[in-house]
CSV table of C-alpha atoms in Angstrom, one decimal:
chain,number,residue,atom,x,y,z
V,1,MET,CA,8.2,-23.0,9.0
V,2,PRO,CA,6.3,-24.4,6.0
V,3,SER,CA,2.6,-23.5,5.7
V,4,PRO,CA,0.3,-26.5,6.0
V,5,ALA,CA,-1.9,-27.4,3.1
V,6,PRO,CA,-5.3,-26.3,4.6
V,7,THR,CA,-3.8,-22.8,5.2
V,8,LEU,CA,-2.6,-22.5,1.6
V,9,LEU,CA,-5.9,-23.8,0.3
V,10,ALA,CA,-7.8,-21.2,2.4
V,11,VAL,CA,-5.5,-18.5,0.9
V,12,ALA,CA,-6.2,-19.8,-2.6
V,13,VAL,CA,-10.0,-20.0,-2.1
V,14,GLY,CA,-10.1,-16.5,-0.5
V,15,GLY,CA,-7.9,-15.2,-3.3
V,16,MET,CA,-10.3,-16.4,-5.9
V,17,ALA,CA,-13.3,-14.9,-4.1
V,18,GLY,CA,-11.5,-11.5,-3.5
V,19,THR,CA,-10.4,-11.3,-7.2
V,20,GLY,CA,-13.9,-12.1,-8.3
V,21,LEU,CA,-15.4,-9.4,-6.1
V,22,ARG,CA,-12.9,-6.9,-7.4
V,23,LEU,CA,-13.7,-7.9,-11.0
V,24,ALA,CA,-17.4,-7.3,-10.2
V,25,PHE,CA,-16.6,-3.8,-9.0
V,26,ASP,CA,-14.6,-3.2,-12.2
V,27,LEU,CA,-17.5,-4.2,-14.3
V,28,ALA,CA,-20.1,-2.3,-12.2
V,29,PHE,CA,-18.2,1.0,-12.4
V,30,PRO,CA,-16.7,1.2,-15.9
V,31,HIS,CA,-14.6,4.3,-16.6
V,32,GLY,CA,-12.6,5.8,-19.5
V,33,ASP,CA,-8.8,6.0,-19.5
V,34,ALA,CA,-8.8,9.7,-18.6
V,35,GLU,CA,-11.3,9.4,-15.8
V,36,PHE,CA,-11.0,9.0,-12.0
V,37,PRO,CA,-10.8,5.2,-11.2
V,38,ILE,CA,-13.5,5.2,-8.6
V,39,GLU,CA,-13.9,1.4,-8.5
V,40,THR,CA,-10.3,0.7,-7.4
V,41,LEU,CA,-10.6,3.5,-4.7
V,42,LEU,CA,-13.9,2.0,-3.4
V,43,VAL,CA,-12.4,-1.5,-3.3
V,44,ASN,CA,-9.2,-0.4,-1.6
V,45,LEU,CA,-11.0,1.7,1.1
V,46,VAL,CA,-13.7,-0.9,1.9
V,47,GLY,CA,-11.1,-3.7,2.0
V,48,THR,CA,-8.7,-1.8,4.2
V,49,PHE,CA,-11.4,-0.9,6.7
V,50,ALA,CA,-12.5,-4.6,6.8
V,51,LEU,CA,-8.9,-5.8,7.3
V,52,GLY,CA,-8.3,-3.3,10.1
V,53,TRP,CA,-11.5,-4.4,11.8
V,54,LEU,CA,-10.5,-8.1,11.7
V,55,ALA,CA,-6.9,-7.3,12.8
V,56,GLY,CA,-8.2,-5.4,15.8
V,57,GLY,CA,-10.9,-8.0,16.6
V,58,LEU,CA,-11.1,-11.5,15.4
V,59,TRP,CA,-7.3,-11.8,14.9
V,60,THR,CA,-6.6,-11.0,18.6
V,61,ARG,CA,-8.7,-14.0,19.8
V,62,PRO,CA,-6.3,-16.9,20.6
V,63,THR,CA,-9.0,-19.4,19.5
V,64,THR,CA,-9.2,-18.1,15.9
V,65,PRO,CA,-7.8,-20.8,13.7
V,66,THR,CA,-4.8,-19.9,11.4
V,67,TRP,CA,-6.5,-21.1,8.2
V,68,LEU,CA,-9.5,-18.8,8.8
V,69,LYS,CA,-7.2,-15.8,9.4
V,70,ALA,CA,-5.2,-16.7,6.3
V,71,GLY,CA,-8.3,-17.2,4.2
V,72,LEU,CA,-9.9,-14.0,5.2
V,73,GLY,CA,-6.9,-11.7,5.5
V,74,PRO,CA,-4.2,-12.5,2.9
V,75,GLY,CA,-6.7,-14.5,0.8
V,76,LEU,CA,-10.0,-12.7,0.5
V,77,ILE,CA,-9.2,-9.1,1.5
V,78,GLY,CA,-5.5,-9.1,0.4
V,79,SER,CA,-6.5,-10.0,-3.2
V,80,PHE,CA,-9.7,-7.9,-3.2
V,81,THR,CA,-7.5,-4.8,-2.6
V,82,THR,CA,-4.7,-3.9,-5.0
V,83,LEU,CA,-1.7,-1.7,-5.4
V,84,SER,CA,-0.8,-2.6,-8.9
V,85,ALA,CA,-4.1,-1.2,-10.2
V,86,VAL,CA,-3.4,2.1,-8.5
V,87,MET,CA,0.0,2.3,-10.2
V,88,ALA,CA,-1.5,1.2,-13.5
V,89,SER,CA,-4.1,4.0,-13.3
V,90,LEU,CA,-1.4,6.6,-12.5
V,91,LEU,CA,0.5,5.6,-15.7
V,92,VAL,CA,-2.7,5.7,-17.8
V,93,LEU,CA,-3.9,9.0,-16.4
V,94,THR,CA,-0.5,10.5,-16.9
V,95,ARG,CA,-0.4,9.2,-20.5
V,96,GLU,CA,-3.8,10.8,-21.1
V,97,GLY,CA,-2.5,14.2,-19.9
V,98,GLU,CA,-4.4,13.9,-16.6
V,99,ALA,CA,-1.3,13.7,-14.3
V,100,TRP,CA,-2.9,16.1,-11.7
V,101,LEU,CA,-6.0,13.9,-11.5
V,102,GLY,CA,-3.6,11.0,-11.0
V,103,ALA,CA,-1.9,12.8,-8.1
V,104,LEU,CA,-5.2,13.6,-6.5
V,105,TYR,CA,-6.2,9.9,-6.9
V,106,LEU,CA,-3.0,8.7,-5.3
V,107,LEU,CA,-3.4,11.2,-2.4
V,108,VAL,CA,-7.0,10.3,-1.7
V,109,SER,CA,-6.2,6.5,-1.9
V,110,VAL,CA,-3.2,6.7,0.5
V,111,ALA,CA,-4.7,9.2,3.0
V,112,GLY,CA,-8.1,7.4,2.9
V,113,GLY,CA,-6.5,4.0,3.3
V,114,LEU,CA,-4.5,5.0,6.4
V,115,LEU,CA,-7.5,6.7,7.9
V,116,LEU,CA,-9.8,3.7,7.3
V,117,ALA,CA,-7.2,1.2,8.5
V,118,ALA,CA,-6.9,3.2,11.8
V,119,LEU,CA,-10.7,3.5,12.1
V,120,GLY,CA,-11.1,-0.3,11.4
V,121,LEU,CA,-8.4,-1.2,14.0
V,122,LYS,CA,-10.0,1.1,16.6
V,123,LEU,CA,-13.6,-0.1,16.1
V,124,GLY,CA,-12.6,-3.8,15.8
V,125,SER,CA,-10.5,-3.8,19.0
V,126,ARG,CA,-13.2,-1.8,20.9
V,127,LEU,CA,-15.9,-4.2,20.0
V,128,ALA,CA,-13.7,-7.1,20.9
V,129,HIS,CA,-12.7,-5.4,24.2
V,130,ARG,CA,-9.0,-5.7,23.4
V,131,PRO,CA,-6.2,-3.2,23.1
V,132,MET,CA,-5.3,-1.8,19.7
V,133,PRO,CA,-2.6,-4.1,18.1
V,134,HIS,CA,0.6,-2.2,17.8
V,135,GLU,CA,2.9,-4.9,16.5
V,136,VAL,CA,2.8,-5.9,12.9
V,137,GLY,CA,1.5,-9.5,12.8
V,138,ASP,CA,3.9,-12.4,12.3
V,139,ALA,CA,5.3,-12.9,8.8
V,140,GLY,CA,3.9,-9.6,7.4
V,141,SER,CA,0.6,-11.3,6.4
V,142,THR,CA,-1.4,-9.4,9.0
V,143,LEU,CA,-2.3,-12.6,10.8
X,1,MET,CA,-13.3,-2.9,-19.3
X,2,SER,CA,-16.5,-3.6,-21.1
X,3,GLY,CA,-18.2,-6.2,-23.2
X,4,ALA,CA,-19.3,-9.7,-22.3
X,5,LEU,CA,-16.8,-11.8,-20.5
X,6,SER,CA,-16.9,-15.5,-21.3
X,7,PRO,CA,-16.9,-18.0,-18.4
X,8,PRO,CA,-13.5,-19.4,-19.3
X,9,VAL,CA,-11.9,-15.9,-19.1
X,10,ILE,CA,-13.6,-15.2,-15.8
X,11,ALA,CA,-12.4,-18.6,-14.5
X,12,ALA,CA,-8.8,-17.7,-15.7
X,13,VAL,CA,-9.0,-14.3,-14.0
X,14,LEU,CA,-10.0,-15.9,-10.7
X,15,GLY,CA,-7.4,-18.7,-11.0
X,16,ALA,CA,-4.7,-16.1,-11.7
X,17,GLY,CA,-5.9,-14.1,-8.7
X,18,ALA,CA,-5.7,-17.1,-6.4
X,19,ALA,CA,-2.1,-17.9,-7.7
X,20,GLY,CA,-1.1,-14.3,-7.0
X,21,ALA,CA,-2.6,-14.5,-3.5
X,22,VAL,CA,-0.8,-17.8,-2.7
X,23,LEU,CA,2.5,-16.3,-4.0
X,24,ARG,CA,2.1,-13.2,-1.8
X,25,TYR,CA,1.3,-15.3,1.2
X,26,LEU,CA,4.4,-17.5,0.7
X,27,LEU,CA,6.7,-14.5,0.1
X,28,SER,CA,5.3,-12.8,3.2
X,29,ARG,CA,6.1,-16.0,5.2
X,30,ALA,CA,9.5,-16.2,3.7
X,31,PHE,CA,10.4,-12.6,4.8
X,32,PRO,CA,9.1,-12.5,8.4
X,33,VAL,CA,8.6,-9.0,9.9
X,34,ARG,CA,11.1,-7.9,12.5
X,35,PRO,CA,10.0,-5.3,15.0
X,36,GLY,CA,10.6,-1.8,13.7
X,37,HIS,CA,11.6,-2.9,10.2
X,38,LEU,CA,9.6,-2.6,7.1
X,39,PRO,CA,7.3,-5.5,6.2
X,40,GLY,CA,9.6,-6.8,3.5
X,41,GLY,CA,7.5,-9.5,1.9
X,42,ILE,CA,4.6,-7.2,1.2
X,43,LEU,CA,6.9,-4.5,-0.1
X,44,ILE,CA,8.5,-7.0,-2.5
X,45,VAL,CA,5.2,-8.3,-3.9
X,46,ASN,CA,3.8,-4.8,-4.3
X,47,VAL,CA,6.9,-3.5,-6.2
X,48,ILE,CA,7.1,-6.7,-8.4
X,49,GLY,CA,3.3,-6.6,-9.1
X,50,SER,CA,3.4,-2.9,-10.0
X,51,GLY,CA,6.3,-3.5,-12.3
X,52,VAL,CA,4.6,-6.4,-14.1
X,53,ALA,CA,1.4,-4.4,-14.5
X,54,GLY,CA,3.4,-1.5,-16.0
X,55,ALA,CA,5.1,-3.9,-18.5
X,56,LEU,CA,1.7,-5.4,-19.5
X,57,ILE,CA,0.1,-2.0,-20.0
X,58,GLY,CA,3.0,-1.1,-22.2
X,59,LEU,CA,2.6,-4.2,-24.3
X,60,ALA,CA,-1.2,-3.7,-24.5
X,61,GLU,CA,-0.6,-0.2,-25.9
X,62,ARG,CA,1.2,-1.5,-29.0
X,63,ALA,CA,-1.4,-4.2,-29.3
X,64,ALA,CA,1.1,-6.9,-28.4
X,65,LEU,CA,-1.2,-8.2,-25.7
X,66,ASP,CA,-4.7,-9.6,-26.2
X,67,GLY,CA,-7.5,-8.0,-24.2
X,68,ASP,CA,-8.6,-11.1,-22.4
X,69,LEU,CA,-5.0,-12.1,-21.6
X,70,ARG,CA,-4.5,-8.5,-20.2
X,71,LEU,CA,-7.5,-9.0,-18.0
X,72,VAL,CA,-6.2,-12.3,-16.7
X,73,LEU,CA,-2.7,-11.1,-16.0
X,74,VAL,CA,-3.3,-7.5,-14.9
X,75,THR,CA,-6.7,-7.8,-13.0
X,76,GLY,CA,-6.2,-11.4,-12.0
X,77,PHE,CA,-2.5,-12.1,-11.3
X,78,CYS,CA,-1.1,-8.6,-10.5
X,79,GLY,CA,-4.3,-7.6,-8.6
X,80,GLY,CA,-4.1,-10.8,-6.6
X,81,LEU,CA,-0.4,-10.6,-6.0
X,82,THR,CA,-0.4,-6.9,-4.8
X,83,THR,CA,-2.3,-5.7,-1.8
X,84,PHE,CA,-3.4,-2.3,-0.6
X,85,SER,CA,-5.1,-3.3,2.7
X,86,THR,CA,-2.2,-5.2,4.3
X,87,TRP,CA,0.1,-2.3,3.4
X,88,SER,CA,-2.2,0.3,5.0
X,89,VAL,CA,-3.0,-1.7,8.1
X,90,GLU,CA,0.6,-2.6,8.8
X,91,THR,CA,1.6,1.0,8.3
X,92,VAL,CA,-0.9,2.1,10.9
X,93,GLU,CA,0.2,-0.7,13.3
X,94,LEU,CA,3.8,0.6,13.0
X,95,ALA,CA,2.6,4.1,13.8
X,96,THR,CA,0.4,3.1,16.8
X,97,GLY,CA,3.4,1.2,18.1
X,98,GLY,CA,5.4,4.4,18.1
X,99,ARG,CA,7.5,3.4,15.1
X,100,TRP,CA,6.8,6.5,13.1
X,101,ARG,CA,10.0,6.4,11.1
X,102,ALA,CA,9.2,2.9,9.9
X,103,ALA,CA,5.6,3.9,9.1
X,104,VAL,CA,6.6,6.9,7.0
X,105,LEU,CA,9.3,4.8,5.3
X,106,ASN,CA,6.8,2.0,4.5
X,107,VAL,CA,4.6,4.5,2.7
X,108,ALA,CA,7.4,6.3,0.9
X,109,VAL,CA,9.5,3.4,-0.1
X,110,THR,CA,6.4,1.4,-1.4
X,111,LEU,CA,5.2,4.4,-3.5
X,112,VAL,CA,8.6,5.4,-4.9
X,113,LEU,CA,9.7,1.8,-5.8
X,114,GLY,CA,6.2,0.8,-6.9
X,115,LEU,CA,5.7,3.8,-9.2
X,116,GLY,CA,9.3,3.6,-10.3
X,117,ALA,CA,9.0,0.0,-11.3
X,118,ALA,CA,5.6,0.5,-13.0
X,119,ALA,CA,6.9,3.5,-15.0
X,120,ALA,CA,10.2,2.0,-16.0
X,121,ALA,CA,8.6,-1.3,-17.1
X,122,TYR,CA,5.9,0.6,-19.0
X,123,LEU,CA,8.5,2.7,-20.9
X,124,ALA,CA,10.6,-0.3,-21.7
X,125,PHE,CA,7.8,-2.4,-23.1
X,126,ARG,CA,5.5,0.0,-24.9
């Protein structure tokens, strides 16, 4: 099923805003190559909690329009958070002889992400008075 | 990541991020999730984006990539293409649905292939 133009436009606008917010975090928390990339960790944890909250709450309302879900989820939050920056930091930390710091960073990112996703889903669905979603949304875009 | 960024560079980073987001959305629609299976579209964009970021960091290391262009492609495009939040939320949704095997696999396969692609591309291009 092709995606209608307003949905794609919402993803593009959300993607622009999410990327801009992430860039602002990068600039606000500068760090050296051999240091813990705190800005990407913050971005990923905050974004994951927010997406869990929405997936548990707003997403489960039948009246929520598709373009809004697409703009906020895959658009804004999807591009705010990043996996490539995590992988890039692991490469750079390893190159700088800080492989153990990289391993710690990966562990904190993944464990923290799963914890905050679960917390977001739980709080979002409780406030919306709905059961926790337990099926991955259609098309893998967490809609 | 320091120094003043010019408005055209910022605009290019945002535009590249939007392009990455739209590409991710289209790919996730092209590979619909089947119950109990891994969310394939998100896995694909995360592995490809990590590989491209690895290659770009390799190129930047031997000064074959301009700093502004690196910001546009790595922070903008790769950052917009890949996602951490959808991956985490979908993994938890798999687990709460009792599909523990798929949840564990989603984490393991994404990390192994993502890190593998990033490291291989970095070594090939540096």
